[in-house]
PDB file of C-alpha atoms in Angstrom:
ATOM      1  CA  MET A  24      23.163  69.878 110.828  1.00 52.00           C
ATOM      2  CA  ARG A  25      21.582  66.855 112.486  1.00 53.00           C
ATOM      3  CA  ARG A  26      25.007  65.455 113.395  1.00 53.00           C
ATOM      4  CA  ARG A  27      25.930  68.791 115.024  1.00 51.00           C
ATOM      5  CA  LEU A  28      22.707  68.799 117.050  1.00 44.00           C
ATOM      6  CA  VAL A  29      23.403  65.287 118.348  1.00 41.00           C
ATOM      7  CA  LEU A  30      26.978  66.318 119.201  1.00 43.00           C
ATOM      8  CA  VAL A  31      25.759  69.425 121.059  1.00 40.00           C
ATOM      9  CA  ILE A  32      23.229  67.394 123.081  1.00 40.00           C
ATOM     10  CA  ALA A  33      25.873  64.794 123.968  1.00 40.00           C
ATOM     11  CA  LEU A  34      28.393  67.429 125.034  1.00 39.00           C
ATOM     12  CA  VAL A  35      25.796  69.329 127.090  1.00 37.00           C
ATOM     13  CA  ALA A  36      25.012  66.083 128.924  1.00 36.00           C
ATOM     14  CA  LEU A  37      28.743  65.550 129.475  1.00 37.00           C
ATOM     15  CA  VAL A  38      29.100  69.091 130.822  1.00 37.00           C
ATOM     16  CA  ALA A  39      26.189  68.618 133.200  1.00 35.00           C
ATOM     17  CA  THR A  40      27.434  65.327 134.608  1.00 34.00           C
ATOM     18  CA  LEU A  41      31.228  65.593 134.656  1.00 35.00           C
ATOM     19  CA  SER A  42      32.049  69.254 135.287  1.00 35.00           C
ATOM     20  CA  THR A  43      34.789  70.006 137.803  1.00 37.00           C
ATOM     21  CA  GLY A  44      37.644  72.409 137.935  1.00 42.00           C
ATOM     22  CA  CYS A  45      38.452  75.954 136.855  1.00 59.00           C
ATOM     23  CA  LEU A  46      36.408  78.953 137.890  1.00 75.00           C
ATOM     24  CA  PHE A  47      36.494  81.290 134.872  1.00 87.00           C
ATOM     25  CA  ASN A  48      36.171  79.519 131.525  1.00 91.00           C
ATOM     26  CA  ILE A  49      38.035  81.232 128.674  1.00 92.00           C
ATOM     27  CA  PHE A  50      35.017  81.239 126.293  1.00 94.00           C
ATOM     28  CA  GLN A  51      36.778  82.877 123.325  1.00 95.00           C
ATOM     29  CA  THR A  52      38.723  81.954 120.216  1.00 97.00           C
ATOM     30  CA  ALA A  53      41.318  83.589 117.932  1.00 97.00           C
ATOM     31  CA  ARG A  54      38.608  85.326 115.908  1.00 95.00           C
ATOM     32  CA  THR A  55      38.208  89.074 116.403  1.00 96.00           C
ATOM     33  CA  ILE A  56      34.811  90.691 115.861  1.00 96.00           C
ATOM     34  CA  GLY A  57      35.817  93.719 113.758  1.00 95.00           C
ATOM     35  CA  ALA A  58      36.017  97.465 114.371  1.00 97.00           C
ATOM     36  CA  GLY A  59      32.910  98.944 115.978  1.00 96.00           C
ATOM     37  CA  ASN A  60      31.210  95.598 116.551  1.00 97.00           C
ATOM     38  CA  LEU A  61      29.902  94.229 119.808  1.00 97.00           C
ATOM     39  CA  ALA A  62      29.458  90.640 121.035  1.00 98.00           C
ATOM     40  CA  PHE A  63      27.858  89.135 124.134  1.00 98.00           C
ATOM     41  CA  THR A  64      28.813  85.670 125.377  1.00 98.00           C
ATOM     42  CA  PHE A  65      26.715  83.882 127.971  1.00 97.00           C
ATOM     43  CA  GLY A  66      28.023  80.606 129.326  1.00 96.00           C
ATOM     44  CA  THR A  67      28.297  78.290 132.240  1.00 94.00           C
ATOM     45  CA  GLY A  68      30.869  75.998 133.691  1.00 90.00           C
ATOM     46  CA  ALA A  69      31.130  74.149 136.963  1.00 80.00           C
ATOM     47  CA  PHE A  70      33.767  73.121 139.434  1.00 77.00           C
ATOM     48  CA  ARG A  71      34.090  70.717 142.296  1.00 79.00           C
ATOM     49  CA  LEU A  72      35.568  71.713 145.643  1.00 75.00           C
ATOM     50  CA  GLN A  73      36.762  68.864 147.815  1.00 76.00           C
ATOM     51  CA  VAL A  74      37.858  69.492 151.402  1.00 75.00           C
ATOM     52  CA  GLY A  75      38.713  66.253 153.197  1.00 83.00           C
ATOM     53  CA  ASP A  76      35.833  63.849 152.626  1.00 88.00           C
ATOM     54  CA  SER A  77      33.366  66.637 151.764  1.00 85.00           C
ATOM     55  CA  THR A  78      32.672  67.453 148.108  1.00 84.00           C
ATOM     56  CA  THR A  79      30.647  70.482 146.965  1.00 83.00           C
ATOM     57  CA  TYR A  80      29.714  71.337 143.385  1.00 87.00           C
ATOM     58  CA  TYR A  81      29.364  74.907 142.142  1.00 87.00           C
ATOM     59  CA  ALA A  82      27.746  76.197 138.955  1.00 87.00           C
ATOM     60  CA  THR A  83      29.553  79.169 137.419  1.00 90.00           C
ATOM     61  CA  PRO A  84      27.304  81.254 135.126  1.00 96.00           C
ATOM     62  CA  GLN A  85      29.397  83.837 133.267  1.00 96.00           C
ATOM     63  CA  ALA A  86      28.945  86.777 130.901  1.00 98.00           C
ATOM     64  CA  ARG A  87      31.463  88.338 128.545  1.00 97.00           C
ATOM     65  CA  LEU A  88      31.233  91.611 126.613  1.00 98.00           C
ATOM     66  CA  THR A  89      33.567  92.052 123.638  1.00 98.00           C
ATOM     67  CA  LEU A  90      34.158  95.377 121.865  1.00 98.00           C
ATOM     68  CA  GLY A  91      35.876  95.530 118.488  1.00 98.00           C
ATOM     69  CA  LEU A  92      38.419  98.357 118.851  1.00 98.00           C
ATOM     70  CA  ALA A  93      39.881  97.678 115.388  1.00 98.00           C
ATOM     71  CA  ASP A  94      39.494  94.903 112.815  1.00 96.00           C
ATOM     72  CA  ALA A  95      42.242  92.912 114.529  1.00 97.00           C
ATOM     73  CA  VAL A  96      41.927  94.182 118.129  1.00 98.00           C
ATOM     74  CA  ASP A  97      39.236  93.282 120.696  1.00 98.00           C
ATOM     75  CA  LEU A  98      38.666  94.393 124.265  1.00 98.00           C
ATOM     76  CA  GLY A  99      36.900  91.782 126.394  1.00 98.00           C
ATOM     77  CA  LEU A 100      35.360  92.097 129.859  1.00 98.00           C
ATOM     78  CA  GLN A 101      34.160  89.034 131.748  1.00 97.00           C
ATOM     79  CA  THR A 102      32.439  88.438 135.068  1.00 97.00           C
ATOM     80  CA  GLY A 103      30.462  85.689 136.682  1.00 95.00           C
ATOM     81  CA  ALA A 104      29.031  84.099 139.776  1.00 94.00           C
ATOM     82  CA  MET A 105      29.499  80.828 141.566  1.00 90.00           C
ATOM     83  CA  ILE A 106      26.486  79.145 143.074  1.00 92.00           C
ATOM     84  CA  SER A 107      26.651  76.212 145.455  1.00 91.00           C
ATOM     85  CA  LEU A 108      24.510  73.371 144.151  1.00 90.00           C
ATOM     86  CA  ALA A 109      24.138  72.084 147.731  1.00 88.00           C
ATOM     87  CA  ASP A 110      22.421  75.105 149.284  1.00 90.00           C
ATOM     88  CA  GLY A 111      22.137  77.740 146.517  1.00 90.00           C
ATOM     89  CA  SER A 112      24.433  80.240 148.235  1.00 90.00           C
ATOM     90  CA  PRO A 113      25.943  82.671 145.698  1.00 92.00           C
ATOM     91  CA  GLY A 114      29.428  84.136 145.381  1.00 91.00           C
ATOM     92  CA  TRP A 115      31.247  86.371 142.898  1.00 93.00           C
ATOM     93  CA  LEU A 116      33.950  85.014 140.568  1.00 91.00           C
ATOM     94  CA  GLY A 117      35.465  88.450 140.012  1.00 95.00           C
ATOM     95  CA  ALA A 118      35.974  90.605 136.931  1.00 97.00           C
ATOM     96  CA  ILE A 119      38.718  90.355 134.307  1.00 97.00           C
ATOM     97  CA  GLY A 120      39.546  92.288 131.175  1.00 97.00           C
ATOM     98  CA  ALA A 121      41.844  91.560 128.247  1.00 97.00           C
ATOM     99  CA  LEU A 122      43.039  92.883 124.905  1.00 98.00           C
ATOM    100  CA  LYS A 123      43.294  90.416 122.014  1.00 98.00           C
ATOM    101  CA  PHE A 124      45.374  91.005 118.861  1.00 98.00           C
ATOM    102  CA  ARG A 125      44.671  88.880 115.786  1.00 98.00           C
ATOM    103  CA  LEU A 126      47.909  87.997 113.994  1.00 97.00           C
ATOM    104  CA  PHE A 127      46.534  85.817 111.201  1.00 94.00           C
ATOM    105  CA  ASP A 128      43.121  84.619 110.020  1.00 94.00           C
ATOM    106  CA  GLU A 129      42.979  82.593 106.790  1.00 93.00           C
ATOM    107  CA  PRO A 130      39.398  81.440 106.016  1.00 89.00           C
ATOM    108  CA  ASP A 131      40.277  77.904 104.856  1.00 89.00           C
ATOM    109  CA  ALA A 132      43.285  77.342 107.109  1.00 94.00           C
ATOM    110  CA  PHE A 133      43.750  78.666 110.644  1.00 96.00           C
ATOM    111  CA  ALA A 134      43.710  81.775 112.833  1.00 97.00           C
ATOM    112  CA  LEU A 135      46.224  82.900 115.438  1.00 98.00           C
ATOM    113  CA  ALA A 136      45.916  85.644 118.083  1.00 98.00           C
ATOM    114  CA  LEU A 137      47.721  86.869 121.190  1.00 98.00           C
ATOM    115  CA  GLY A 138      46.284  88.616 124.220  1.00 98.00           C
ATOM    116  CA  PHE A 139      47.018  89.916 127.678  1.00 97.00           C
ATOM    117  CA  GLY A 140      44.890  91.050 130.572  1.00 97.00           C
ATOM    118  CA  GLY A 141      44.197  90.898 134.255  1.00 96.00           C
ATOM    119  CA  GLY A 142      41.739  91.565 137.000  1.00 96.00           C
ATOM    120  CA  TYR A 143      40.345  90.395 140.296  1.00 95.00           C
ATOM    121  CA  SER A 144      39.419  86.720 140.491  1.00 92.00           C
ATOM    122  CA  VAL A 145      38.709  83.956 142.979  1.00 86.00           C
ATOM    123  CA  GLU A 146      41.058  81.889 140.821  1.00 83.00           C
ATOM    124  CA  TYR A 147      43.979  84.203 141.709  1.00 86.00           C
ATOM    125  CA  VAL A 148      42.755  84.694 145.284  1.00 87.00           C
ATOM    126  CA  GLY A 149      42.807  88.425 144.492  1.00 92.00           C
ATOM    127  CA  TRP A 150      44.484  90.334 141.674  1.00 96.00           C
ATOM    128  CA  GLY A 151      46.334  88.685 138.797  1.00 95.00           C
ATOM    129  CA  VAL A 152      47.611  89.168 135.247  1.00 97.00           C
ATOM    130  CA  PHE A 153      47.702  86.748 132.318  1.00 97.00           C
ATOM    131  CA  GLY A 154      48.799  86.267 128.730  1.00 97.00           C
ATOM    132  CA  GLU A 155      46.913  84.351 126.031  1.00 97.00           C
ATOM    133  CA  VAL A 156      47.700  82.440 122.833  1.00 98.00           C
ATOM    134  CA  PHE A 157      44.724  81.480 120.636  1.00 98.00           C
ATOM    135  CA  PHE A 158      44.738  78.981 117.764  1.00 98.00           C
ATOM    136  CA  ASP A 159      41.666  78.172 115.617  1.00 97.00           C
ATOM    137  CA  SER A 160      41.105  75.719 112.819  1.00 96.00           C
ATOM    138  CA  ASN A 161      38.984  77.435 110.163  1.00 94.00           C
ATOM    139  CA  LEU A 162      38.212  74.214 108.318  1.00 93.00           C
ATOM    140  CA  ARG A 163      34.450  73.579 108.165  1.00 89.00           C
ATOM    141  CA  VAL A 164      34.985  69.870 108.835  1.00 92.00           C
ATOM    142  CA  LEU A 165      37.195  70.577 111.875  1.00 93.00           C
ATOM    143  CA  PRO A 166      35.838  73.647 113.783  1.00 96.00           C
ATOM    144  CA  ILE A 167      38.170  73.355 116.789  1.00 97.00           C
ATOM    145  CA  TYR A 168      40.125  75.881 118.838  1.00 97.00           C
ATOM    146  CA  PHE A 169      42.825  75.878 121.514  1.00 97.00           C
ATOM    147  CA  VAL A 170      43.901  78.492 124.049  1.00 97.00           C
ATOM    148  CA  TYR A 171      46.893  78.664 126.387  1.00 97.00           C
ATOM    149  CA  GLN A 172      46.649  81.204 129.210  1.00 96.00           C
ATOM    150  CA  PRO A 173      49.574  81.543 131.642  1.00 96.00           C
ATOM    151  CA  GLY A 174      48.569  83.594 134.687  1.00 95.00           C
ATOM    152  CA  ILE A 175      50.440  85.194 137.552  1.00 95.00           C
ATOM    153  CA  PRO A 176      48.677  85.910 140.868  1.00 94.00           C
ATOM    154  CA  LEU A 177      49.892  89.231 142.265  1.00 94.00           C
ATOM    155  CA  VAL A 178      49.174  88.382 145.911  1.00 87.00           C
ATOM    156  CA  ALA A 179      51.194  85.130 146.097  1.00 81.00           C
ATOM    157  CA  ASP A 180      54.031  84.888 148.609  1.00 86.00           C
ATOM    158  CA  SER A 181      56.405  83.734 145.856  1.00 89.00           C
ATOM    159  CA  PHE A 182      56.428  83.967 142.053  1.00 92.00           C
ATOM    160  CA  THR A 183      53.862  81.501 140.708  1.00 91.00           C
ATOM    161  CA  VAL A 184      52.595  80.819 137.192  1.00 93.00           C
ATOM    162  CA  PHE A 185      49.229  79.142 136.619  1.00 91.00           C
ATOM    163  CA  HIS A 186      48.897  77.241 133.340  1.00 93.00           C
ATOM    164  CA  HIS A 187      45.363  77.250 131.947  1.00 93.00           C
ATOM    165  CA  LEU A 188      44.652  75.268 128.755  1.00 95.00           C
ATOM    166  CA  ALA A 189      41.331  75.185 126.931  1.00 95.00           C
ATOM    167  CA  GLY A 190      40.078  73.633 123.740  1.00 95.00           C
ATOM    168  CA  GLY A 191      36.815  72.789 122.116  1.00 96.00           C
ATOM    169  CA  LEU A 192      34.364  73.140 119.277  1.00 97.00           C
ATOM    170  CA  LYS A 193      33.090  76.401 117.769  1.00 96.00           C
ATOM    171  CA  LEU A 194      29.743  75.677 116.167  1.00 96.00           C
ATOM    172  CA  GLN A 195      28.596  78.500 113.888  1.00 94.00           C
ATOM    173  CA  LEU A 196      24.802  78.969 113.967  1.00 96.00           C
ATOM    174  CA  SER A 197      24.753  82.050 111.715  1.00 94.00           C
ATOM    175  CA  ASP A 198      27.045  84.923 110.708  1.00 90.00           C
ATOM    176  CA  HIS A 199      26.492  86.495 114.138  1.00 94.00           C
ATOM    177  CA  ALA A 200      25.860  83.587 116.510  1.00 97.00           C
ATOM    178  CA  ARG A 201      27.781  80.520 117.616  1.00 97.00           C
ATOM    179  CA  ILE A 202      28.077  77.953 120.387  1.00 97.00           C
ATOM    180  CA  LEU A 203      31.363  77.222 122.154  1.00 97.00           C
ATOM    181  CA  LEU A 204      31.801  73.803 123.779  1.00 95.00           C
ATOM    182  CA  GLN A 205      35.079  73.468 125.610  1.00 92.00           C
ATOM    183  CA  ALA A 206      37.183  71.679 128.161  1.00 89.00           C
ATOM    184  CA  ASP A 207      39.462  73.663 130.483  1.00 89.00           C
ATOM    185  CA  TYR A 208      42.484  72.212 132.268  1.00 87.00           C
ATOM    186  CA  ARG A 209      44.389  73.979 135.028  1.00 82.00           C
ATOM    187  CA  THR A 210      46.658  72.520 137.719  1.00 75.00           C
ATOM    188  CA  ALA A 211      45.484  68.912 137.409  1.00 64.00           C
ATOM    189  CA  ILE A 212      41.800  69.922 137.319  1.00 71.00           C
ATOM    190  CA  LEU A 213      39.541  69.332 134.324  1.00 74.00           C
ATOM    191  CA  SER A 214      36.352  71.310 133.721  1.00 80.00           C
ATOM    192  CA  PHE A 215      33.834  71.682 130.921  1.00 84.00           C
ATOM    193  CA  GLY A 216      31.988  74.744 129.682  1.00 91.00           C
ATOM    194  CA  LEU A 217      29.190  75.704 127.321  1.00 96.00           C
ATOM    195  CA  ALA A 218      28.614  79.228 125.942  1.00 97.00           C
ATOM    196  CA  PHE A 219      26.419  81.039 123.440  1.00 98.00           C
ATOM    197  CA  GLU A 220      27.889  84.083 121.658  1.00 98.00           C
ATOM    198  CA  VAL A 221      25.872  86.621 119.677  1.00 98.00           C
ATOM    199  CA  GLY A 222      27.330  89.625 117.850  1.00 96.00           C
ATOM    200  CA  PHE A 223      25.949  92.932 116.572  1.00 91.00           C
TER     201      PHE A 223
END
């Protein structure tokens, strides 16, 4: 437990000092929450916007609501804000929704899930759709996860696919609470995120 606490503190410091990049963080894993259950995820990321010689940093607080439609099917809704760290001016990241389908979840091996969704996002400069592939390690000594999310902006002049990769640590605090520490990579931009998830 002490080692995990030190790791969390180190990664939080890394997030605070090095964050740049994506707007929405994925903040979910292959695990589904079960029929009739509800989970809230509160997190933050950050990104850096550089125009010429000017660099501005934005904090991106986000919230996600997950509903368990069936034992292996979740519906997730996510929104967030972006706040300029230079002058405090706020903006809206948008709102996205997605369905996730768990394909496999072996307690001492791994979990695999697929998803698809869409919504309105600053990332897509309007409306967009995306797919998702989730992979989790369920080993207690290696609590990692990876996500690949290809996205298609619907307002682009030509067909474009964004490739969003995320991976990190899922640190279980109890049966109903966990911390997600992750790095997101999209179009040559690296960002970091931290989220707390609690289920009911």
